[in-house]
Amino acid sequence: MADKYLELVNSGFTKKLAATLGLPRPAVLRRHVPGAPLVPGVVLLLGESSGAQALADVLLGWGLEVRRHSAGQERLGAIILLLDELSCPAELSAPMLLAGSALRGLVPGGRVVSFSRPALATDAPALAAVRQGIDGTIRSVGRELRGGATANGIVLTDDLSPVVPSALAALRFLLSGRSAYVDGQFLTISTDAGVAPEQQGAPLAGKVAVVTGAARGIGAAIANTLHRDGATVVVVDVPAAGDALAKVANKISGTALQLDITRADAGAKIIEHAISRHGSLDIVIHNAGITRDKLLANMDAARWDSVIAVNISSQLAMNEAFLAAKLSGLRVVSLASTSGIAGNRGQSNYAASKGGVIGMVRASAAAFAEAGGSINAVAPGFIETEMTAKIPVATRTVARMLMPSLMQGGLPIDVAEAIGFLASDAAAGINGRTLRVCGQSLVGA
Amino acid sequence: MSQAAQSIRPAVVIGGNRIPFARSNGAYSHASNQDMLTAALDGLVARFGLQGQRIGAVSGGAVLKHSKDFNLMRESVLGTSLSADTPAYDVQMACATGMEAIGSLANKIKLGQLESGIGGGVDTTSDAPIAVSEGLRQVLLELSRARSTSAKLKALSKFRPRDLAPNAPGTGEPRTGMSMGDHQSITTKAWNITRVAQDELALASHKNLAAAYERNFFDDLITPFAGVTKDTNLRGDSTLEKLASLKPAFGKNLGAEATMTAGNSTPLTDGASVVLLGSEDFARQHELPMLANFVDFEAAAVDFVHGAEGLLMAPAYAVARILERNNLTLQDFDFYEIHEAFAGTVLSTLAAWEDADFCKNKLGLDAPLGAIDRTKLNVNGSSLAAGHPFAATGGRLVATLAKMLHEKGSGRGLISVCAAGGQGIVAILEAR
Amino acid sequence: MSELSTLILPAAPSLGSLYATAAAGKLRGLLPGSKPAARTVPQVEHRLESLPINRQKLVDYQRLMGDTVRDELPSVFVHGIVFPLAMSVLVRDDFPLPLLGMVHLSNAVTHLAPIAPSAVLTAVAHAENLRGHRAGTQVDLLVEVSAGTELVWRSVSTYLARGVFLGERPSEEARPHQEFTHPTRTASWRLGAATGREYAAVLGDYNPIHLSAPSAKVLGMKSAIAHGMYLAGRALAGAAPHGTGYAWEISFATPVFLPSTVDIAITSALDKTEFSGWGSRSGKPHFSGTVTPLA
């Protein structure tokens, strides 16, 4: 699974050679390391909106060094752009140019994060223009950044302040190494719900989480990450994958539940196991999925139907069971895919299921919110797994480098971090959304 | 329940795990007993979240064991995610090894000596120990004792080329030189068990096991191993015609009267199984399920060496004793798990229980124990279909029966396992 | 019975030299069909003052028979160590029957008490009861073993010299043909071609008819045959009690040609254990006997 190319162009002789030849040099991404600082340098907070001081205070409270207007020659870890109170496109100029002049000081693995408001059909045209413009400009900054730095945005609905719990949780996530492969994305905060964790190092402490498809790949990484963040994890996979599943469970002191999630009683089995064995069910990660790729022209019913059954129908059925059980504060995170957004040749069935996930979470949000819960999706792009390791080397290398801004494939941990964030109570204000973890792949814009 | 049993606390079957059983020299050819047992334990640990826990004791064994495996259970435990502070010891009672291990752990739990225990067993006939010949062994032993060069040369001079032929373990009874199948063929004939009856029992075993897989019964009883997800001996599509076409494999000296074939006899199999037992307190504290109480068990042995009884008939005697002790009749059970060493073994045992002479003269009873409801027999298949890795069968039976009882929600079940050496163990479980 | 004179042997004779003597006797013309030199057995008993008990051989014997190694001399092991003494009677010049080719018909042993390997044993042997048989002449060989003054072991072996007749030939009684129906098998012995050599290596009886097919053929056998005492030893390993005296007897019906598989029945009744062996393939009876513990 290791990206040999990435290793070669970043070390010793081959690093020099790659530079001389002008080969693209994807950076080693800044990923989360327990105990490491949240931001690798000072934070430059730009923008004059009314929430600026409150936000600066929060950042200081997090132990960060905060600068307004300019950071001079200091190592710059992040640039935060408060753009939530702009009223017309012309007002973008000042903060964006300030940010531009500071970009050279941004360290590798640095972050640009904007705060803005959604552009709505009911907005005045100029207001909608600046708000939609922020979307375009931040994504473009993401494309411009090098050295594993990323640019993302937080979108505050209605009149939510930048310091509502979920906005702060989103900011922490985007500033941290947890969001290493999230680039050019916007996280929309719908409510002021959410509570910051008691311990930032264990945001899921005391939670019981179920991860389906957890025997290997992204599912195993999710299970590891949720465990690392303090959750008790029930790992689920088909009985035939039970040996690999047991290894995952034993590594994270969880319990293994061998279960075919397409069974009608799968939701009930999961609830029964979690509650009888661990006392509650707080988090469900719908990760189980299969691919049965074929051009539509050659597609057969078995391929189409099995993908739909496993990837989306099972989730719909399980969600009904979870809702019927009225589990308080249940956070569901479902695995979508950039294929479900931008499409992918040979994956008409898979894309239908993954697009389906995006629609499902959007349409289920209200129902889950009723019991204090939420449901969101994460759409991974090209992730290096055992499955992708089987793609021929040349194809794989091209897919990694040419498509995303970050010029490399993501790792399962990158998906897992995004899921862990959305599954946390601090993110309760985010509901019905899909977050892409794709390194700002061209796929799906 | 006897007076003694009332005054002690229950031992509870929490659950079990096994790896799929595989026919000898097949999928597990390169797996050792320790590999398989470790996998079975790891699956159990994962199912019940026992990582890092100190279990009271892990007990079990293997019938065919390498000398390097002198501490098989402990070595296996050290390879799992259980706490390294978990004591473990080996038990051996031929095919009843698993039952003896589990039953004895249950007793310790009942007495309050243990809060939890894992019992089970493992066997491989693929990775079986092969010993050097007795001649070579003696030469090597003498060589190791020799101090002087001349003594060493003298020891070496005793070596003969024929000593190079190794000794592989057989399944023959040491005292009779007869295979278990040949022994059973005598019993089968003595009880007039027909070929058709044996084939029907074998067919039912395959059909029942296949149906159990079909309804996901084994989802929480089996963890795959080495790419195997189902017992490889299972032939769900078998038919009476196919079984009838097989040639006799045992008791061939009976000529036309020989009835035992590879189809109605258990093949050599590799596999491992374990069962988690605990006190009620233990189960509650760890939020673990309580499937059934392990009520009682009884061992018996018969004198087959002097022809007094068939080699595999000991359970018939043990059942009479355990019924009396627990004040039960043979009909007081909702499930019967009778290990199918051979179809003939099961049918001979059933016939004996129905036989007035046998029950009077051999069991000392006033009336026969009587017939059982055959629809309650091995309802999820048994050894003829699943296979029989000797020491692993007890764990399979206890876990299977406990789950069946828990699913039903009431009632009790009887387990019967025959073993080499004219032995056997029977046990009673009660639903919770 | 007249008084026997006693010949005290200085040491246990070697079986090899005894067989050589016997072979020489055969060459002298004591061929089957010829008349014996004498019509009575010698009125002498041979006596050996201290029987050699080799503990390693005892262990080897117990292993060979599949018995537990323990500090008791098995009955057949005793038979083995007194056999050279018995043979010395049979090879006397004045013994009326030829040794080689003689057939062992039966044995009856009273093993009066357990014998420790450390026991100092004396043995005395003589022949008696020379009598006719429809196939030749039979004779009993008595051996008694004492520990100190206590008689601990007494054996009567009956041998048949086939085709050797003393005076009148007994009339051919038409024996009713008996269909042999064997009892229920309780064991099977797979006897390899080396069975005779293994027994010889332990108890020193290198009788050629047991050793190999070629050596047996020299003596008119179609193949090597299992030693009768080996068969008895195996049966007793499964049937004889320990820690008490017992009586046993065995009679031989047909020889066990090597290699072969012998099916066995050992059945315990109230007061005794019966055993028998027959050809697994042929179904022909080979031997049968009983063991009776002495209360």
Short mmCIF file of C-alpha atoms in Angstrom, two decimals, chain C residues 1-289:
data_model
loop_
_atom_site.label_atom_id
_atom_site.label_comp_id
_atom_site.label_asym_id
_atom_site.label_seq_id
_atom_site.Cartn_x
_atom_site.Cartn_y
_atom_site.Cartn_z
CA MET C 1 6.83 -93.72 38.03
CA SER C 2 10.41 -94.74 38.67
CA GLU C 3 12.88 -92.45 40.40
CA LEU C 4 14.59 -89.99 38.14
CA SER C 5 18.27 -89.43 38.27
CA THR C 6 19.37 -85.84 38.27
CA LEU C 7 21.87 -84.23 35.92
CA ILE C 8 22.94 -80.84 37.13
CA LEU C 9 23.97 -78.62 34.24
CA PRO C 10 26.87 -76.31 34.99
CA ALA C 11 25.25 -73.48 33.07
CA ALA C 12 22.35 -72.86 30.76
CA PRO C 13 23.24 -74.49 27.45
CA SER C 14 23.22 -72.29 24.39
CA LEU C 15 20.30 -72.90 22.12
CA GLY C 16 22.53 -72.58 19.10
CA SER C 17 24.62 -75.56 20.10
CA LEU C 18 21.47 -77.48 21.04
CA TYR C 19 20.03 -76.88 17.58
CA ALA C 20 23.34 -77.94 16.07
CA THR C 21 23.21 -81.15 18.09
CA ALA C 22 19.64 -81.69 17.00
CA ALA C 23 20.54 -81.12 13.37
CA ALA C 24 23.39 -83.56 13.67
CA GLY C 25 20.97 -86.05 15.17
CA LYS C 26 18.70 -85.53 12.20
CA LEU C 27 21.61 -86.18 9.85
CA ARG C 28 22.35 -89.39 11.76
CA GLY C 29 19.22 -90.75 10.24
CA LEU C 30 16.47 -89.90 12.61
CA LEU C 31 14.31 -88.96 9.74
CA PRO C 32 10.55 -88.81 9.96
CA GLY C 33 9.14 -92.22 9.36
CA SER C 34 12.07 -94.04 10.82
CA LYS C 35 11.81 -95.90 14.10
CA PRO C 36 12.92 -94.20 17.25
CA ALA C 37 16.08 -95.45 18.85
CA ALA C 38 14.34 -96.06 22.15
CA ARG C 39 10.78 -96.61 23.24
CA THR C 40 11.00 -94.74 26.49
CA VAL C 41 11.99 -91.32 27.55
CA PRO C 42 15.22 -91.00 29.52
CA GLN C 43 14.66 -91.42 33.26
CA VAL C 44 16.63 -88.34 34.06
CA GLU C 45 15.88 -84.81 35.00
CA HIS C 46 18.08 -81.92 34.01
CA ARG C 47 18.60 -79.31 36.63
CA LEU C 48 19.88 -75.74 36.47
CA GLU C 49 20.79 -74.07 39.73
CA SER C 50 20.63 -70.43 38.86
CA LEU C 51 18.54 -69.21 35.97
CA PRO C 52 19.99 -66.20 34.20
CA ILE C 53 17.56 -63.29 34.35
CA ASN C 54 18.57 -60.42 32.15
CA ARG C 55 16.61 -57.33 33.06
CA GLN C 56 17.17 -55.68 29.70
CA LYS C 57 15.77 -58.76 27.99
CA LEU C 58 12.79 -58.60 30.32
CA VAL C 59 12.10 -55.01 29.27
CA ASP C 60 12.60 -55.93 25.62
CA TYR C 61 10.19 -58.79 26.03
CA GLN C 62 7.53 -56.68 27.69
CA ARG C 63 7.86 -54.07 24.96
CA LEU C 64 7.70 -56.70 22.23
CA MET C 65 4.47 -58.09 23.63
CA GLY C 66 2.93 -54.67 24.09
CA ASP C 67 2.81 -55.22 27.81
CA THR C 68 3.60 -52.79 30.57
CA VAL C 69 7.17 -52.92 31.83
CA ARG C 70 6.94 -54.03 35.44
CA ASP C 71 8.89 -56.06 37.95
CA GLU C 72 7.16 -59.36 37.37
CA LEU C 73 8.36 -62.12 35.12
CA PRO C 74 5.68 -62.88 32.54
CA SER C 75 4.92 -66.57 32.26
CA VAL C 76 6.13 -66.87 28.71
CA PHE C 77 9.31 -65.04 29.60
CA VAL C 78 9.97 -67.74 32.22
CA HIS C 79 9.26 -70.29 29.54
CA GLY C 80 11.87 -68.60 27.39
CA ILE C 81 14.62 -68.72 30.01
CA VAL C 82 13.99 -72.37 30.89
CA PHE C 83 13.64 -73.40 27.26
CA PRO C 84 17.37 -74.25 26.78
CA LEU C 85 17.11 -76.51 29.82
CA ALA C 86 14.07 -78.24 28.36
CA MET C 87 15.80 -78.52 25.01
CA SER C 88 18.77 -80.16 26.62
CA VAL C 89 16.48 -83.02 27.57
CA LEU C 90 15.08 -83.30 24.06
CA VAL C 91 18.50 -83.45 22.39
CA ARG C 92 19.88 -86.21 24.62
CA ASP C 93 21.21 -89.09 22.62
CA ASP C 94 18.83 -91.40 24.43
CA PHE C 95 15.78 -89.24 23.72
CA PRO C 96 13.54 -91.27 21.43
CA LEU C 97 12.19 -88.53 19.17
CA PRO C 98 13.89 -86.09 16.76
CA LEU C 99 13.80 -82.51 17.88
CA LEU C 100 13.85 -80.71 14.60
CA GLY C 101 10.50 -80.60 12.94
CA MET C 102 8.76 -81.46 16.16
CA VAL C 103 5.41 -79.70 16.46
CA HIS C 104 4.32 -77.87 19.56
CA LEU C 105 0.76 -79.00 20.28
CA SER C 106 -0.06 -77.35 23.55
CA ASN C 107 1.15 -75.86 26.76
CA ALA C 108 -0.33 -75.81 30.22
CA VAL C 109 1.37 -73.61 32.77
CA THR C 110 0.64 -73.03 36.40
CA HIS C 111 2.24 -69.77 37.40
CA LEU C 112 1.76 -70.17 41.12
CA ALA C 113 2.91 -66.79 42.33
CA PRO C 114 4.35 -63.56 40.93
CA ILE C 115 8.08 -63.89 40.29
CA ALA C 116 10.32 -60.91 40.84
CA PRO C 117 13.22 -60.34 38.42
CA SER C 118 15.55 -60.42 41.39
CA ALA C 119 14.45 -63.92 42.37
CA VAL C 120 17.07 -66.65 42.39
CA LEU C 121 15.43 -69.43 40.44
CA THR C 122 16.24 -73.04 39.97
CA ALA C 123 14.64 -75.14 37.29
CA VAL C 124 14.31 -78.81 36.61
CA ALA C 125 13.08 -80.46 33.43
CA HIS C 126 12.24 -83.95 32.31
CA ALA C 127 10.22 -85.68 29.66
CA GLU C 128 7.38 -88.08 30.32
CA ASN C 129 4.23 -89.59 28.97
CA LEU C 130 5.53 -90.75 25.61
CA ARG C 131 2.43 -91.84 23.75
CA GLY C 132 0.87 -92.38 20.40
CA HIS C 133 -0.97 -89.78 18.31
CA ARG C 134 -2.82 -90.45 15.10
CA ALA C 135 -0.13 -88.48 13.28
CA GLY C 136 2.94 -89.76 15.13
CA THR C 137 4.20 -89.75 18.67
CA GLN C 138 3.69 -87.16 21.33
CA VAL C 139 5.56 -86.47 24.50
CA ASP C 140 5.18 -84.14 27.47
CA LEU C 141 8.00 -82.03 28.70
CA LEU C 142 7.70 -80.93 32.31
CA VAL C 143 9.58 -77.96 33.67
CA GLU C 144 9.35 -76.77 37.23
CA VAL C 145 10.81 -73.51 38.50
CA SER C 146 11.35 -72.77 42.18
CA ALA C 147 12.33 -69.69 44.07
CA GLY C 148 14.25 -71.15 46.98
CA THR C 149 12.16 -74.09 48.07
CA GLU C 150 8.89 -72.64 46.78
CA LEU C 151 7.58 -73.97 43.51
CA VAL C 152 6.50 -70.91 41.54
CA TRP C 153 6.06 -72.06 37.96
CA ARG C 154 5.22 -75.40 36.40
CA SER C 155 4.79 -76.12 32.74
CA VAL C 156 3.72 -79.09 30.68
CA SER C 157 4.53 -78.73 27.00
CA THR C 158 3.22 -81.33 24.62
CA TYR C 159 5.13 -81.97 21.43
CA LEU C 160 4.34 -84.12 18.46
CA ALA C 161 6.92 -85.90 16.36
CA ARG C 162 4.96 -86.17 13.17
CA GLY C 163 5.25 -89.50 11.38
CA VAL C 164 7.28 -91.12 14.14
CA PHE C 165 5.44 -94.16 15.52
CA LEU C 166 6.22 -96.32 18.54
CA GLY C 167 5.10 -99.84 17.85
CA GLU C 168 1.48 -100.07 16.81
CA ARG C 169 0.09 -97.23 14.85
CA PRO C 170 -3.04 -96.01 16.48
CA SER C 171 -6.07 -96.61 14.31
CA GLU C 172 -7.12 -93.59 12.27
CA GLU C 173 -10.10 -92.41 14.18
CA ALA C 174 -12.28 -90.50 11.83
CA ARG C 175 -12.49 -87.23 13.67
CA PRO C 176 -15.79 -85.53 13.15
CA HIS C 177 -15.14 -82.55 10.91
CA GLN C 178 -15.80 -79.49 12.96
CA GLU C 179 -16.80 -76.25 11.31
CA PHE C 180 -14.89 -73.56 13.13
CA THR C 181 -16.99 -70.57 14.00
CA HIS C 182 -14.89 -67.93 15.62
CA PRO C 183 -16.18 -65.78 18.46
CA THR C 184 -16.57 -62.02 18.16
CA ARG C 185 -13.28 -60.38 17.40
CA THR C 186 -11.84 -58.07 20.02
CA ALA C 187 -8.45 -57.41 18.49
CA SER C 188 -6.29 -57.87 15.41
CA TRP C 189 -2.59 -58.59 15.33
CA ARG C 190 -0.64 -57.61 12.27
CA LEU C 191 2.33 -59.94 12.36
CA GLY C 192 5.18 -58.85 10.14
CA ALA C 193 7.70 -61.09 8.41
CA ALA C 194 10.24 -60.20 11.13
CA THR C 195 8.04 -61.41 13.99
CA GLY C 196 10.08 -64.59 14.50
CA ARG C 197 13.39 -62.75 14.42
CA GLU C 198 12.13 -60.16 16.91
CA TYR C 199 11.11 -62.90 19.31
CA ALA C 200 14.42 -64.69 18.78
CA ALA C 201 16.34 -61.51 19.49
CA VAL C 202 14.71 -61.30 22.91
CA LEU C 203 14.46 -64.90 24.05
CA GLY C 204 17.25 -66.43 22.00
CA ASP C 205 15.19 -69.10 20.29
CA TYR C 206 16.70 -69.09 16.83
CA ASN C 207 14.70 -72.04 15.60
CA PRO C 208 14.97 -71.72 11.79
CA ILE C 209 11.29 -72.42 11.22
CA HIS C 210 10.49 -69.06 12.85
CA LEU C 211 13.24 -66.92 11.37
CA SER C 212 12.66 -66.55 7.67
CA ALA C 213 10.92 -68.12 4.74
CA PRO C 214 14.13 -69.71 3.31
CA SER C 215 15.25 -71.17 6.65
CA ALA C 216 11.76 -72.52 7.28
CA LYS C 217 11.60 -74.09 3.84
CA VAL C 218 14.74 -76.05 4.60
CA LEU C 219 12.71 -77.72 7.32
CA GLY C 220 9.75 -78.41 5.08
CA MET C 221 7.59 -75.42 5.99
CA LYS C 222 6.11 -73.37 3.17
CA SER C 223 7.07 -70.17 5.03
CA ALA C 224 8.27 -69.01 8.42
CA ILE C 225 5.73 -69.56 11.15
CA ALA C 226 5.06 -67.52 14.26
CA HIS C 227 6.55 -68.94 17.45
CA GLY C 228 3.84 -70.53 19.52
CA MET C 229 5.19 -68.91 22.64
CA TYR C 230 5.14 -65.51 20.93
CA LEU C 231 1.43 -66.01 20.30
CA ALA C 232 0.93 -67.14 23.87
CA GLY C 233 2.90 -64.15 25.12
CA ARG C 234 0.79 -61.69 23.17
CA ALA C 235 -2.41 -63.30 24.39
CA LEU C 236 -1.24 -63.28 27.99
CA ALA C 237 -0.18 -59.64 27.74
CA GLY C 238 -3.85 -58.91 27.23
CA ALA C 239 -5.38 -61.57 29.39
CA ALA C 240 -3.10 -62.46 32.31
CA PRO C 241 -3.65 -60.91 35.73
CA HIS C 242 -0.89 -59.14 37.60
CA GLY C 243 0.13 -59.47 41.21
CA THR C 244 -1.34 -62.91 41.58
CA GLY C 245 -0.74 -66.42 40.36
CA TYR C 246 -2.62 -67.86 37.45
CA ALA C 247 -2.93 -70.96 35.37
CA TRP C 248 -3.06 -70.86 31.64
CA GLU C 249 -3.10 -73.19 28.76
CA ILE C 250 -2.87 -72.85 25.04
CA SER C 251 -3.31 -75.33 22.25
CA PHE C 252 -2.30 -74.85 18.70
CA ALA C 253 -4.46 -75.85 15.75
CA THR C 254 -2.78 -74.55 12.62
CA PRO C 255 0.45 -72.61 12.22
CA VAL C 256 0.49 -68.85 11.67
CA PHE C 257 2.50 -68.26 8.51
CA LEU C 258 4.33 -64.96 8.43
CA PRO C 259 3.46 -62.31 7.58
CA SER C 260 -0.22 -62.39 8.37
CA THR C 261 -3.04 -60.82 10.30
CA VAL C 262 -4.50 -62.83 13.16
CA ASP C 263 -7.90 -61.92 14.50
CA ILE C 264 -8.24 -62.34 18.23
CA ALA C 265 -11.02 -62.78 20.71
CA ILE C 266 -10.32 -62.27 24.37
CA THR C 267 -13.42 -62.75 26.49
CA SER C 268 -13.64 -62.62 30.23
CA ALA C 269 -16.01 -64.87 32.09
CA LEU C 270 -16.49 -64.95 35.84
CA ASP C 271 -13.64 -67.25 36.73
CA LYS C 272 -11.45 -67.23 33.66
CA THR C 273 -10.52 -65.46 30.47
CA GLU C 274 -10.70 -67.28 27.16
CA PHE C 275 -8.70 -66.34 24.16
CA SER C 276 -8.44 -67.57 20.63
CA GLY C 277 -6.86 -66.56 17.38
CA TRP C 278 -7.74 -67.28 13.79
CA GLY C 279 -6.63 -66.18 10.36
CA SER C 280 -8.15 -62.85 9.53
CA ARG C 281 -8.35 -63.84 5.90
CA SER C 282 -8.54 -67.63 6.01
CA GLY C 283 -10.78 -67.87 9.06
CA LYS C 284 -8.77 -70.98 10.07
CA PRO C 285 -8.28 -71.44 13.81
CA HIS C 286 -4.68 -70.97 14.94
CA PHE C 287 -4.84 -71.32 18.69
CA SER C 288 -7.06 -71.08 21.69
CA GLY C 289 -6.57 -71.08 25.40
#
